[in-house]
mmCIF file of C-alpha atoms in Angstrom:
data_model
loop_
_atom_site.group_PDB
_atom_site.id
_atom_site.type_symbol
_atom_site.label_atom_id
_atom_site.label_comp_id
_atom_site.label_asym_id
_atom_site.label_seq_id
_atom_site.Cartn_x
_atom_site.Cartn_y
_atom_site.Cartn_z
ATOM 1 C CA UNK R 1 18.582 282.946 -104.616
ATOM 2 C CA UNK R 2 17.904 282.888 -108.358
ATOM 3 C CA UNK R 3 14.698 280.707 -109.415
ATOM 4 C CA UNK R 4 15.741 277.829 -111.120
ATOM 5 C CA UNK R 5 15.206 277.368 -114.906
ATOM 6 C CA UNK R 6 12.846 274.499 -115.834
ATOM 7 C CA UNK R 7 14.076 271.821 -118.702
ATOM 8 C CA UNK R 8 12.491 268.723 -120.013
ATOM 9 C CA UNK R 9 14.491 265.939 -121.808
ATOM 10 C CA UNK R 10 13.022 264.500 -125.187
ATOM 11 C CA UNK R 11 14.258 261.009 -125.597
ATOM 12 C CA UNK R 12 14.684 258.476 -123.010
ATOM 13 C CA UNK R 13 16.667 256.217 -125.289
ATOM 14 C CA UNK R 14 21.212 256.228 -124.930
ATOM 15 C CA UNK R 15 21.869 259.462 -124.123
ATOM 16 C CA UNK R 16 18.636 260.953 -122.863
ATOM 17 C CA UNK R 17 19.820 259.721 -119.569
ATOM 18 C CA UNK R 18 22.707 261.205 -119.173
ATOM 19 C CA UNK R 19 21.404 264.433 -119.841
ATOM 20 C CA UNK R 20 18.419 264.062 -117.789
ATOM 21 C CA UNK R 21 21.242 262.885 -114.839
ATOM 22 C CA UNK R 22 22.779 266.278 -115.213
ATOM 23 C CA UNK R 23 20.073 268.540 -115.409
ATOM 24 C CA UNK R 24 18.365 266.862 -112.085
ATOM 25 C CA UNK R 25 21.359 267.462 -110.322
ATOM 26 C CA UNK R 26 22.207 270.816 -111.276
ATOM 27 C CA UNK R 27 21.421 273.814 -108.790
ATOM 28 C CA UNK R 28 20.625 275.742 -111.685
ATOM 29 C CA UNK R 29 17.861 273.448 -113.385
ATOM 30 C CA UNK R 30 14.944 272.229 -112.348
ATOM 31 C CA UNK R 31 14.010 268.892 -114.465
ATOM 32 C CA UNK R 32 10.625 268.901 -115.134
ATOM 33 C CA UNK R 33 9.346 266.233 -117.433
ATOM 34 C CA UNK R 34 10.909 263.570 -119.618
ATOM 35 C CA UNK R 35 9.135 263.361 -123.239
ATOM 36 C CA UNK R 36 9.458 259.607 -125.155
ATOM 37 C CA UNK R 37 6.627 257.541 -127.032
ATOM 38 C CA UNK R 38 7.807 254.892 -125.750
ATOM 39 C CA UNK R 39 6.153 255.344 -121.983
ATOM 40 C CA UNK R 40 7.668 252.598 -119.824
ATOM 41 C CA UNK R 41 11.203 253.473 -120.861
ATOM 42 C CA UNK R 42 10.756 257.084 -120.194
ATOM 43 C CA UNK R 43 8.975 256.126 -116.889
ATOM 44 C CA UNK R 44 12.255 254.474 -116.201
ATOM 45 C CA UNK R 45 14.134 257.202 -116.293
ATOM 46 C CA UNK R 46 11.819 259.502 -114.187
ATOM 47 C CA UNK R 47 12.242 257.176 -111.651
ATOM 48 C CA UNK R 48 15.962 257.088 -111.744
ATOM 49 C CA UNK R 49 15.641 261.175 -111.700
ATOM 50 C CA UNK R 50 13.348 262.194 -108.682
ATOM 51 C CA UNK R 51 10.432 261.270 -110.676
ATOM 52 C CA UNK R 52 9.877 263.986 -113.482
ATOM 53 C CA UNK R 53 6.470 263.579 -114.987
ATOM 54 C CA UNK R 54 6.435 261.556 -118.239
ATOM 55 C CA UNK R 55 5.033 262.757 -121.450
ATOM 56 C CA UNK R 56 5.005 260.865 -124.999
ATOM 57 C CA UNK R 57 3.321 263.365 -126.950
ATOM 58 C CA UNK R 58 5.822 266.383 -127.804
ATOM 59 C CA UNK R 59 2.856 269.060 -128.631
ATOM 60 C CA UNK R 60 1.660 268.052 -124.854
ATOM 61 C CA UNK R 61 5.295 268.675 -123.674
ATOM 62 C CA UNK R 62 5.496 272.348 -125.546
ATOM 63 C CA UNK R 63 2.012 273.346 -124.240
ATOM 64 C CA UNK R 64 3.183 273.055 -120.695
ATOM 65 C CA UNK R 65 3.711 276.271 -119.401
ATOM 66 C CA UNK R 66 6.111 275.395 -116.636
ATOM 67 C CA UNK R 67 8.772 274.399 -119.550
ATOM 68 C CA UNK R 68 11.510 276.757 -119.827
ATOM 69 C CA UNK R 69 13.428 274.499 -122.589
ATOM 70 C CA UNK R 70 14.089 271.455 -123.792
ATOM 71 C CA UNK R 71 16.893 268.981 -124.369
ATOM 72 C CA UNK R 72 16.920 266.989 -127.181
ATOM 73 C CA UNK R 73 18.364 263.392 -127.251
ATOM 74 C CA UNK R 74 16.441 261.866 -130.558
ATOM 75 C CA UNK R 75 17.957 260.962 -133.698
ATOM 76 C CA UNK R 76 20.103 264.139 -135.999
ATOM 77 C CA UNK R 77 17.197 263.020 -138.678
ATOM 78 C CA UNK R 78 14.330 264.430 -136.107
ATOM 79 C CA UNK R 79 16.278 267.295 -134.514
ATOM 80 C CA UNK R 80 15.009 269.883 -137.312
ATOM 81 C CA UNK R 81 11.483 269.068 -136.539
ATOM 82 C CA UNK R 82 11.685 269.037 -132.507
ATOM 83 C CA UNK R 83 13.932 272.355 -132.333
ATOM 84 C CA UNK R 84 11.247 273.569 -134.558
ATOM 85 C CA UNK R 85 8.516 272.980 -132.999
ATOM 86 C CA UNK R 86 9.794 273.869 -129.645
ATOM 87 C CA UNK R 87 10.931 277.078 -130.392
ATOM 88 C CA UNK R 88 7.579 278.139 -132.096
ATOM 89 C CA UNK R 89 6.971 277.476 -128.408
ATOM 90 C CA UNK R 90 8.979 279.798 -127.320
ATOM 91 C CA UNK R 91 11.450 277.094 -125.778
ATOM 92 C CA UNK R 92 14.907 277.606 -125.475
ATOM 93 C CA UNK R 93 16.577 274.648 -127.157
ATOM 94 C CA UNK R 94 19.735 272.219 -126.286
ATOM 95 C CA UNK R 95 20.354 269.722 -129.188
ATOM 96 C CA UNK R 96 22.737 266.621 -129.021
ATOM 97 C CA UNK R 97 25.199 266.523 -131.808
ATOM 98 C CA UNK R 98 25.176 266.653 -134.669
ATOM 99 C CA UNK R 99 23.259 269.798 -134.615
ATOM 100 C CA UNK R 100 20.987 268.287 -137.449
ATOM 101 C CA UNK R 101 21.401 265.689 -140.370
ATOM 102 C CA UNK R 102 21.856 269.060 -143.355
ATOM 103 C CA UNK R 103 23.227 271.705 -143.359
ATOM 104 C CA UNK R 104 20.141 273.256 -144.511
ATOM 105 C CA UNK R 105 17.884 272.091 -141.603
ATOM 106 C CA UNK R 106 20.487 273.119 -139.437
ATOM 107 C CA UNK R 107 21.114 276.766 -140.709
ATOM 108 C CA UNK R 108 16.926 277.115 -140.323
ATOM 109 C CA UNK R 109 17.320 276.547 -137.154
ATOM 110 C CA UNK R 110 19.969 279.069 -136.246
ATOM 111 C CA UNK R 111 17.742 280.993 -138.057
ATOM 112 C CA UNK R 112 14.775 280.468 -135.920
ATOM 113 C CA UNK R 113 16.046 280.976 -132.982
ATOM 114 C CA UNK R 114 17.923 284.148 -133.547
ATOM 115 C CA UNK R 115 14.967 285.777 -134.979
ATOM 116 C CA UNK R 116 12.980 284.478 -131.928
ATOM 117 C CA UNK R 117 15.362 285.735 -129.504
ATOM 118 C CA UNK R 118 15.718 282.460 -127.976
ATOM 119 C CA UNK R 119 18.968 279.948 -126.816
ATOM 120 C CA UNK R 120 19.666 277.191 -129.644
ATOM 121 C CA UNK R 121 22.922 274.977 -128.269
ATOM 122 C CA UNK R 122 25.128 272.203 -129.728
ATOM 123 C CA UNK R 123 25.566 270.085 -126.690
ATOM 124 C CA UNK R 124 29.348 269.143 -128.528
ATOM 125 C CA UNK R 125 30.151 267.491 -124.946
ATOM 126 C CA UNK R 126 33.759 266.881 -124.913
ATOM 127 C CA UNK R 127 34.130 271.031 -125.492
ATOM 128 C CA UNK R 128 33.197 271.351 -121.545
ATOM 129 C CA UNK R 129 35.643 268.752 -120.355
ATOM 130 C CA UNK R 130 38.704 269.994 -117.950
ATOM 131 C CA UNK R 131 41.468 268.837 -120.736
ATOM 132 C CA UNK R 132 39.344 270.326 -123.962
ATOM 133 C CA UNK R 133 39.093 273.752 -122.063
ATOM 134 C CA UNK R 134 42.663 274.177 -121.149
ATOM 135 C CA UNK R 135 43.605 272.922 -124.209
ATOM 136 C CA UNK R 136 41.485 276.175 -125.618
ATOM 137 C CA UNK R 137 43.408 278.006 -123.163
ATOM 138 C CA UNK R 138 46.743 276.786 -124.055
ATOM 139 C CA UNK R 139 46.093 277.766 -127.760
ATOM 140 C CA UNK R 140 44.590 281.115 -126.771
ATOM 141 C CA UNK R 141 47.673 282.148 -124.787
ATOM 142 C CA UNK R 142 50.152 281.177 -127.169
ATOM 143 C CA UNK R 143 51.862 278.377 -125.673
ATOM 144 C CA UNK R 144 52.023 276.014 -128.368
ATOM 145 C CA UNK R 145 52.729 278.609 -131.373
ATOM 146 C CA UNK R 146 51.378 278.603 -134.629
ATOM 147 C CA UNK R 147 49.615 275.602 -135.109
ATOM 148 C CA UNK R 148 51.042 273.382 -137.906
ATOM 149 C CA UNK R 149 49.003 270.260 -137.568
ATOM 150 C CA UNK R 150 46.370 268.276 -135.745
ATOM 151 C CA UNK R 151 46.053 264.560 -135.943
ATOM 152 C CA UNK R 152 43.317 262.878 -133.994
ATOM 153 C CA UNK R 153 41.928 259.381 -133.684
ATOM 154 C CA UNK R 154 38.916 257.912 -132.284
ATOM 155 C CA UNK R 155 38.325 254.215 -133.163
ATOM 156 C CA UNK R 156 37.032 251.194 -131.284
ATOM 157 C CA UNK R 157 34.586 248.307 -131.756
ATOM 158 C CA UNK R 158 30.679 248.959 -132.507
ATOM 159 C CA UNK R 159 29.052 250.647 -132.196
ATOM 160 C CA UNK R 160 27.697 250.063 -135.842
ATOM 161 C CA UNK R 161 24.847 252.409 -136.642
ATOM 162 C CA UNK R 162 21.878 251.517 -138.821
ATOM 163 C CA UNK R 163 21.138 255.378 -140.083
ATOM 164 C CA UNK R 164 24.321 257.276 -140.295
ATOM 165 C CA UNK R 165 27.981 256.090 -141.459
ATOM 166 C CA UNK R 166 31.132 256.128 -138.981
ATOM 167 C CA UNK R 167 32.029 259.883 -139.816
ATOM 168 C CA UNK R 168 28.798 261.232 -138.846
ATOM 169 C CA UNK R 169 28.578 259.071 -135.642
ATOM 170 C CA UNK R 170 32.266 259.597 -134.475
ATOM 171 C CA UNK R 171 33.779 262.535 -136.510
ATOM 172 C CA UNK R 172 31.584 265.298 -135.006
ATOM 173 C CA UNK R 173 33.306 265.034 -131.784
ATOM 174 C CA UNK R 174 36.616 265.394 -133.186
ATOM 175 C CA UNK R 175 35.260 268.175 -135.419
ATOM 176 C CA UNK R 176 33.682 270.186 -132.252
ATOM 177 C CA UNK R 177 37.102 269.750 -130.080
ATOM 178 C CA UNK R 178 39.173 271.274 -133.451
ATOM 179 C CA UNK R 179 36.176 274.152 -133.668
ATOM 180 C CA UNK R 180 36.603 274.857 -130.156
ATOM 181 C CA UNK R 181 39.814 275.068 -129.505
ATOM 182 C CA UNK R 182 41.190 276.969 -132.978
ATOM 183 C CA UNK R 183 40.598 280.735 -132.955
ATOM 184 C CA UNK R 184 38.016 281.814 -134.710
ATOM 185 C CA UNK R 185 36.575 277.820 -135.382
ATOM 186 C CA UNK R 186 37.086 275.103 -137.462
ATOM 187 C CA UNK R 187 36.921 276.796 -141.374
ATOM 188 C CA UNK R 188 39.380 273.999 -143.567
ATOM 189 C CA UNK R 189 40.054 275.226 -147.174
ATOM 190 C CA UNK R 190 38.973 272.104 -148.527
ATOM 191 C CA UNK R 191 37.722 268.410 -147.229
ATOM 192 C CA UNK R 192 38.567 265.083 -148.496
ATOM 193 C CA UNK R 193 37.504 262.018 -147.134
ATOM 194 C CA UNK R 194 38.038 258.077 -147.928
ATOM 195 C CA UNK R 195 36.084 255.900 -146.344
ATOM 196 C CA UNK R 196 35.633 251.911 -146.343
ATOM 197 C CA UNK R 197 32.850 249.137 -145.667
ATOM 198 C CA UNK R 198 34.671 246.359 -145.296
ATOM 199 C CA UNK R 199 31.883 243.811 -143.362
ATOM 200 C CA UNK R 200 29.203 244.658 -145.868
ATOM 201 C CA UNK R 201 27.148 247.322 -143.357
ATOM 202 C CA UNK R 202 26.427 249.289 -146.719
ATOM 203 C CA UNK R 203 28.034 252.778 -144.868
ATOM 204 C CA UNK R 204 31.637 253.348 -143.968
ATOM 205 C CA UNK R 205 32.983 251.804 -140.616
ATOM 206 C CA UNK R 206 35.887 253.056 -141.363
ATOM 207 C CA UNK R 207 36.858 256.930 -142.395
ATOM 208 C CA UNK R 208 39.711 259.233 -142.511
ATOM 209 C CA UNK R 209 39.168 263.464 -142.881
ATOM 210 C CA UNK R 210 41.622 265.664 -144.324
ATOM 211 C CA UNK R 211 41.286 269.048 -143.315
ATOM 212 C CA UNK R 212 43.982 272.057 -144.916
ATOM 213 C CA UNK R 213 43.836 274.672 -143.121
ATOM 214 C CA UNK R 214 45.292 278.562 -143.144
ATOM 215 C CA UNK R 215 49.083 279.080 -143.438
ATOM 216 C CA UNK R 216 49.754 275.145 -144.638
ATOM 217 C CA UNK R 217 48.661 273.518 -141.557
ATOM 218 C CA UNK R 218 46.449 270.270 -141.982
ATOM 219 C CA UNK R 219 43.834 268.643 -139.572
ATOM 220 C CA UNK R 220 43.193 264.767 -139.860
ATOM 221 C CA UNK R 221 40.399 262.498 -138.330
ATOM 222 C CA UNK R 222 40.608 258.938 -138.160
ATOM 223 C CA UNK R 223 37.163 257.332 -137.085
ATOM 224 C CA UNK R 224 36.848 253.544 -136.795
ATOM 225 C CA UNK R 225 33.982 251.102 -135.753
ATOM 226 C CA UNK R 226 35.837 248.017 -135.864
ATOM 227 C CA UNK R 227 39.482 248.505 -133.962
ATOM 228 C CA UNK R 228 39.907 245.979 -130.823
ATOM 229 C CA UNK R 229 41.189 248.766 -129.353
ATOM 230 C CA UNK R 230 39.716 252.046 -128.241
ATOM 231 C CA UNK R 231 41.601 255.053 -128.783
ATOM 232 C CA UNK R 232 40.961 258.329 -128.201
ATOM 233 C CA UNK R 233 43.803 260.734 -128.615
ATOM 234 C CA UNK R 234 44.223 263.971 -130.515
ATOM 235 C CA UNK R 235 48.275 265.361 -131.171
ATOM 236 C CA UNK R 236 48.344 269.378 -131.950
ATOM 237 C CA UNK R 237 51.707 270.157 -133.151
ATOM 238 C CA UNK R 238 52.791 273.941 -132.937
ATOM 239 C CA UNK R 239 55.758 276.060 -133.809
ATOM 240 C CA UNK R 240 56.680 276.126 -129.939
ATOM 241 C CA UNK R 241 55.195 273.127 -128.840
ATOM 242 C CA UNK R 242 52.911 269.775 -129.271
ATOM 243 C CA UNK R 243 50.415 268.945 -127.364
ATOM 244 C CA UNK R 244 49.157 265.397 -126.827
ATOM 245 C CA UNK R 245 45.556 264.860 -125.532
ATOM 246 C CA UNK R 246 44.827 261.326 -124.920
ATOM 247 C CA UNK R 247 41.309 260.874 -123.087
ATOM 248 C CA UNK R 248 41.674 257.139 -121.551
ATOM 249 C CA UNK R 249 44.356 258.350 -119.174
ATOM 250 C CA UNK R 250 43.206 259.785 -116.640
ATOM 251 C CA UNK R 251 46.690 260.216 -114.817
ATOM 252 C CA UNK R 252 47.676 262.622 -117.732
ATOM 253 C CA UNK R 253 44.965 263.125 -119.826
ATOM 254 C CA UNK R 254 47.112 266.331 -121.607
ATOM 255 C CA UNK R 255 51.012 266.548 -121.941
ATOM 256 C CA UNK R 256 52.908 269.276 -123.424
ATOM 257 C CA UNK R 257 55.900 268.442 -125.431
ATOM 258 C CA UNK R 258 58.839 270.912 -125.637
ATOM 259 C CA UNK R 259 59.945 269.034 -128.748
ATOM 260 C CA UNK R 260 59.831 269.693 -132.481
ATOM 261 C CA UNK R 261 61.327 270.717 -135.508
ATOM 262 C CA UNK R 262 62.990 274.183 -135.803
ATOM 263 C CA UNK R 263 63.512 275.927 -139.275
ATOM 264 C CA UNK R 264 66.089 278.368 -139.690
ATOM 265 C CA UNK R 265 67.605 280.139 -142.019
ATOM 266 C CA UNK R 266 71.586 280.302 -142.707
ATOM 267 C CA UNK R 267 73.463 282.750 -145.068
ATOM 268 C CA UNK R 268 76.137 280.651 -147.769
ATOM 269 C CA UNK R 269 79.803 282.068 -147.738
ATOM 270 C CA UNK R 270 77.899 285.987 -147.148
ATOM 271 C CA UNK R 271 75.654 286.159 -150.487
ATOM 272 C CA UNK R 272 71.930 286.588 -150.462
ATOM 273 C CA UNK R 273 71.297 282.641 -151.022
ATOM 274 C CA UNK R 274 69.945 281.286 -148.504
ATOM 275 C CA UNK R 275 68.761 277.570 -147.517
ATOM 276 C CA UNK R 276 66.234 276.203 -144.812
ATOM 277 C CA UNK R 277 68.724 274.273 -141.899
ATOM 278 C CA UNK R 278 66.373 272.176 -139.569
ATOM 279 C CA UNK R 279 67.355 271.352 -136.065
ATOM 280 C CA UNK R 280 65.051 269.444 -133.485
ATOM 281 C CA UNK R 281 64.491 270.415 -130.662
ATOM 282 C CA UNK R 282 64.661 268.174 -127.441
ATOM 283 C CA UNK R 283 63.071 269.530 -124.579
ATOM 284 C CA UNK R 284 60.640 268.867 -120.837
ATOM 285 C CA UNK R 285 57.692 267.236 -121.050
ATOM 286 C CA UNK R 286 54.570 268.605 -118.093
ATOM 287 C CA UNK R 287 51.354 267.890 -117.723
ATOM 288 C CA UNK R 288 49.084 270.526 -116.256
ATOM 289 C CA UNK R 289 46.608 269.835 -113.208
ATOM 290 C CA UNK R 290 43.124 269.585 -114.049
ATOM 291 C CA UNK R 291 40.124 268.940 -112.397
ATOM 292 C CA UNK R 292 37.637 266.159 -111.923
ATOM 293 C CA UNK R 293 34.217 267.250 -113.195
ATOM 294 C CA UNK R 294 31.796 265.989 -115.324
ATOM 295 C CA UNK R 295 31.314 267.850 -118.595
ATOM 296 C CA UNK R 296 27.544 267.367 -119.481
ATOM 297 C CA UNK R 297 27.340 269.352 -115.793
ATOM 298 C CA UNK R 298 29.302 271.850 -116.995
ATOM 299 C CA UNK R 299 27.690 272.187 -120.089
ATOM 300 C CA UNK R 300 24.279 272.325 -117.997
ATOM 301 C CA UNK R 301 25.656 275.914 -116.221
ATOM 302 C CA UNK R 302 26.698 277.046 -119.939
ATOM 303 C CA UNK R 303 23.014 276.414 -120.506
ATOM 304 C CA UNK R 304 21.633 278.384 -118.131
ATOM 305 C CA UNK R 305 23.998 280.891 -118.130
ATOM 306 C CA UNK R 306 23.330 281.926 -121.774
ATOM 307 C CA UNK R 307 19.984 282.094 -121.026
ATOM 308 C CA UNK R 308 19.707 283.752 -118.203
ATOM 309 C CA UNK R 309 22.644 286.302 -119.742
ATOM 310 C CA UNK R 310 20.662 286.100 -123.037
ATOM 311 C CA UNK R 311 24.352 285.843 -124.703
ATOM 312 C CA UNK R 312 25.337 282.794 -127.153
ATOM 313 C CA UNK R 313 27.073 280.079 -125.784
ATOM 314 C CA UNK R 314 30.384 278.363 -126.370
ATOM 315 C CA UNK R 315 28.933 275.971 -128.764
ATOM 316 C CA UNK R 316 26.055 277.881 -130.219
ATOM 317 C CA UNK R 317 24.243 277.249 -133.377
ATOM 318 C CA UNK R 318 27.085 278.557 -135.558
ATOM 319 C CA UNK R 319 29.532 275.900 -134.178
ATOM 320 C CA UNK R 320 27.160 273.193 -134.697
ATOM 321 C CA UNK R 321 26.852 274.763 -138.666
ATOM 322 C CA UNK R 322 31.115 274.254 -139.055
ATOM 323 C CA UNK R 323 30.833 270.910 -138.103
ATOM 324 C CA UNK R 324 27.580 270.135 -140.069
ATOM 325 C CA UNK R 325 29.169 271.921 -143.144
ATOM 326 C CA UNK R 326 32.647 269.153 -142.697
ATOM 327 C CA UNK R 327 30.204 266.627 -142.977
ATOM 328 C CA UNK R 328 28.439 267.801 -145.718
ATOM 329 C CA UNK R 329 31.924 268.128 -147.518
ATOM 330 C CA UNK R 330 32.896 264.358 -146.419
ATOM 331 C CA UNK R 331 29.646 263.173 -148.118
ATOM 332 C CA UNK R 332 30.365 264.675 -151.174
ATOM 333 C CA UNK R 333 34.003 263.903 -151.022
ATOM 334 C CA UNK R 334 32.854 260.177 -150.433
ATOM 335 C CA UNK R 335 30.656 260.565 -153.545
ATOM 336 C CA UNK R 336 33.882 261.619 -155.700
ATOM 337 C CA UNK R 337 35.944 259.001 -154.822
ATOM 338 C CA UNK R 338 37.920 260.993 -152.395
ATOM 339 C CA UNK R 339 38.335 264.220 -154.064
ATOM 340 C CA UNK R 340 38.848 267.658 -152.071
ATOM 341 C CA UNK R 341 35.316 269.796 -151.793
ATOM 342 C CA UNK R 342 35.261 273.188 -150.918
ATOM 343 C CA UNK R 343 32.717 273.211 -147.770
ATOM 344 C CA UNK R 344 30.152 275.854 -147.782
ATOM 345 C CA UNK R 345 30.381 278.599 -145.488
ATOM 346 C CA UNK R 346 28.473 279.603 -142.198
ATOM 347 C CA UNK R 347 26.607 283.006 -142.650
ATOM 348 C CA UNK R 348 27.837 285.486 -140.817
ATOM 349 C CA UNK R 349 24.473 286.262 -139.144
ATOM 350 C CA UNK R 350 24.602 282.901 -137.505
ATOM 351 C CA UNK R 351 26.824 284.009 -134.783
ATOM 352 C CA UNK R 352 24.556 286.271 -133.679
ATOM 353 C CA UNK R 353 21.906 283.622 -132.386
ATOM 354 C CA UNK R 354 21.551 284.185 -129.386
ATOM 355 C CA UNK R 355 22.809 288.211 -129.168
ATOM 356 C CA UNK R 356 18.879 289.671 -129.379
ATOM 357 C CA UNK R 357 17.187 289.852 -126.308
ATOM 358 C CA UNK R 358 15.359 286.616 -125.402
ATOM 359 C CA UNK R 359 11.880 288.366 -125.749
ATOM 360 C CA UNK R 360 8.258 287.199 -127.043
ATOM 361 C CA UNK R 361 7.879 287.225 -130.396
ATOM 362 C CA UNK R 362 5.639 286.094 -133.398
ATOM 363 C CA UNK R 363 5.814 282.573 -133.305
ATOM 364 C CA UNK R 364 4.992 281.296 -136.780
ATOM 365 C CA UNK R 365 4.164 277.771 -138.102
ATOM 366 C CA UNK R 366 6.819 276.229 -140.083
ATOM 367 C CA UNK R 367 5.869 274.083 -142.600
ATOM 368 C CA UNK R 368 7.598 270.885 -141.306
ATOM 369 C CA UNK R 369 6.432 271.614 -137.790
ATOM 370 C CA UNK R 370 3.584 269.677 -136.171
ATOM 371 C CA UNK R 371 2.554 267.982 -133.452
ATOM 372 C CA UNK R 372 3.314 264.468 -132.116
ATOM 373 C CA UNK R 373 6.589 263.906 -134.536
ATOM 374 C CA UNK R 374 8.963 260.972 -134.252
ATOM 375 C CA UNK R 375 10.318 260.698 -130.598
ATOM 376 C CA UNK R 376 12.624 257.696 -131.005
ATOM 377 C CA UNK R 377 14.891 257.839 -127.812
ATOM 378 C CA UNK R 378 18.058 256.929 -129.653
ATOM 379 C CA UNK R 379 21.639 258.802 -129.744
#
């Protein structure tokens, strides 16, 4: 039987406990500690978890020698400085999205642990749901054509943040599913976004994305913290077919539309003009079977499995950069009154985080590193 990796979560606060839930009852994880300053909240959730050992000081946490890695569930603004830290550690690293609050801080961390030889992951949950993967699969195989658009919405009331705006709370889920499930990743010519404060919160609680993307097709996100209603539903139209996704039904979380428009083209009375005819096209509905799993225990295997295959994962480092570089955009674009901005690019070596053997190495301080950071246990 293979020895079980050892993890410790770092933050006890919203979704600290969810990972630490998942990690305890994995067969391929042994949960170890949870790290928060605040002690009687992460005592709490030791006790919830087979009673994990409880730690508030993170350079405590990274001494430990039984540590494998580490999950972090703190704030984006104190993910740089954690990851950092830990994999000077030599700790392989799981981050909660978004990867970090720049781009910069982010792409220094892809950095760090590719040259370390060590696992950095983007735990972009919804990617390791049943209906996100065989929507992946769908795409892969063909079934819904070239894709010509994606509209998606996520909206519902609260929660307002006090440190980031609706698009970098709600968007980056939205963002992740679209960089999963496209071949190749999310890579939009241009992003504009508009975004509204109409209660006085002094951020947007309201946003919309819009994405162009290769061959004319166009992505759109519509985030919302004040809707009555929650809604979370994301339509991928193709040349073949459209796909609807909507993830509070549970009966038929994914349908598959035979319907669309059709463009053809007709000769006039025999000469070389020709005209675009559209016809639409009326056919079955299905919905395919999936199962019932959770996805932050999937996303635990993927975890272990890169590690222990010393391969990157399905949402590695690079992912987490093409959603961190939307955002990016959508500040700026906010900043010029709505105007498209080009995003800036992932390097190319980022995809190769986790491709080196996971091997000791120099670890070397980094200027921002030190011990005993900020552990607020907040999502």
């Amino acid at each position: 039987m293979t020895e079980k990796l050892r993890i410790a979560v770092v933050g006890a606060g919203y979704w600290g406990p969810n990972l630490a839930r998942n990690f305890h009852a994995s067969p391929e994880w042994e949960l170890v500690a949870i790290c928060d300053i605040d002690h009687d909240r992460a005592a709490a959730l030791a006790e919830q978890v087979g009673g994990a050992r409880v730690v508030t000081s993170l350079s405590t946490l990274l001494d430990a020698e039984d540590i494998d890695a580490i999950a972090i569930a703190t704030p984006a603004r104190t993910h740089h400085g954690i990851t950092r830290d830990a994999l000077n550690a030599g700790k392989h690293v799981l981050v909660e999205k978004p990867l970090a609050d720049t781009g910069e801080r982010g792409r220094d961390m892809v950095r760090a642990a590719a040259e370390r030889g060590l696992v950095l992951m983007a735990d972009h949950t919804y990617c390791y749901t049943p209906a996100v993967q065989k929507i992946r699969e769908l795409i892969a195989e063909g079934a819904l054509g070239d894709i010509l658009f994606i509209d998606s919405v996520r909206i519902n009331l609260g929660l307002i943040r006090p440190d980031v705006d609706v698009f970098w709370d709600l968007a980056p889920h939205d963002l992740s599913i679209i960089d999963f499930v496209l071949p190749g990743g999310l890579h939009p010519l241009s992003v504009s976004a508009h975004g509204a404060d109409p209660v006085g919160a002094g951020k947007s609680c309201v946003g919309y994305l819009a994405l162009p993307l290769q061959n004319g097709a166009m992505a759109h996100v519509h985030v919302n913290w004040l809707s009555p209603t929650k809604i979370r539903q994301m339509i991928i139209g193709g040349t073949k077919r459209t796909l609807v996704w909507d993830d509070l039904n549970p009966q038929q979380r994914v349908s598959v539309y035979d319907r669309g428009v059709d463009l053809g083209l007709q000769t006039l009375d025999g000469s070389e003009r020709t005209e675009a005819t559209i016809s639409y096209r009326l056919g079955d509905t299905w919905s395919p079977a999936l199962p019932e799993r959770e996805a932050l225990g999937a996303m635990a295997s993927e975890f272990a499995a890169c590690i222990r295959e010393q391969r990157p994962s399905r949402t590695d480092g690079a992912a987490g950069l093409r959603v961190l570089a939307v955002l990016e955009a959508a500040n700026r674009s906010l900043e010029a009154a709505g105007a498209a901005v080009v995003p800036s690019t992932v390097p190319a070596s980022a995809t190769a985080t986790a491709t080196a053997s996971v091997a000791p190495s120099l670890f070397v301080a980094h200027p921002e590193s030190g011990p005993d950071r900020e552990l607020v246990g907040e999502h």
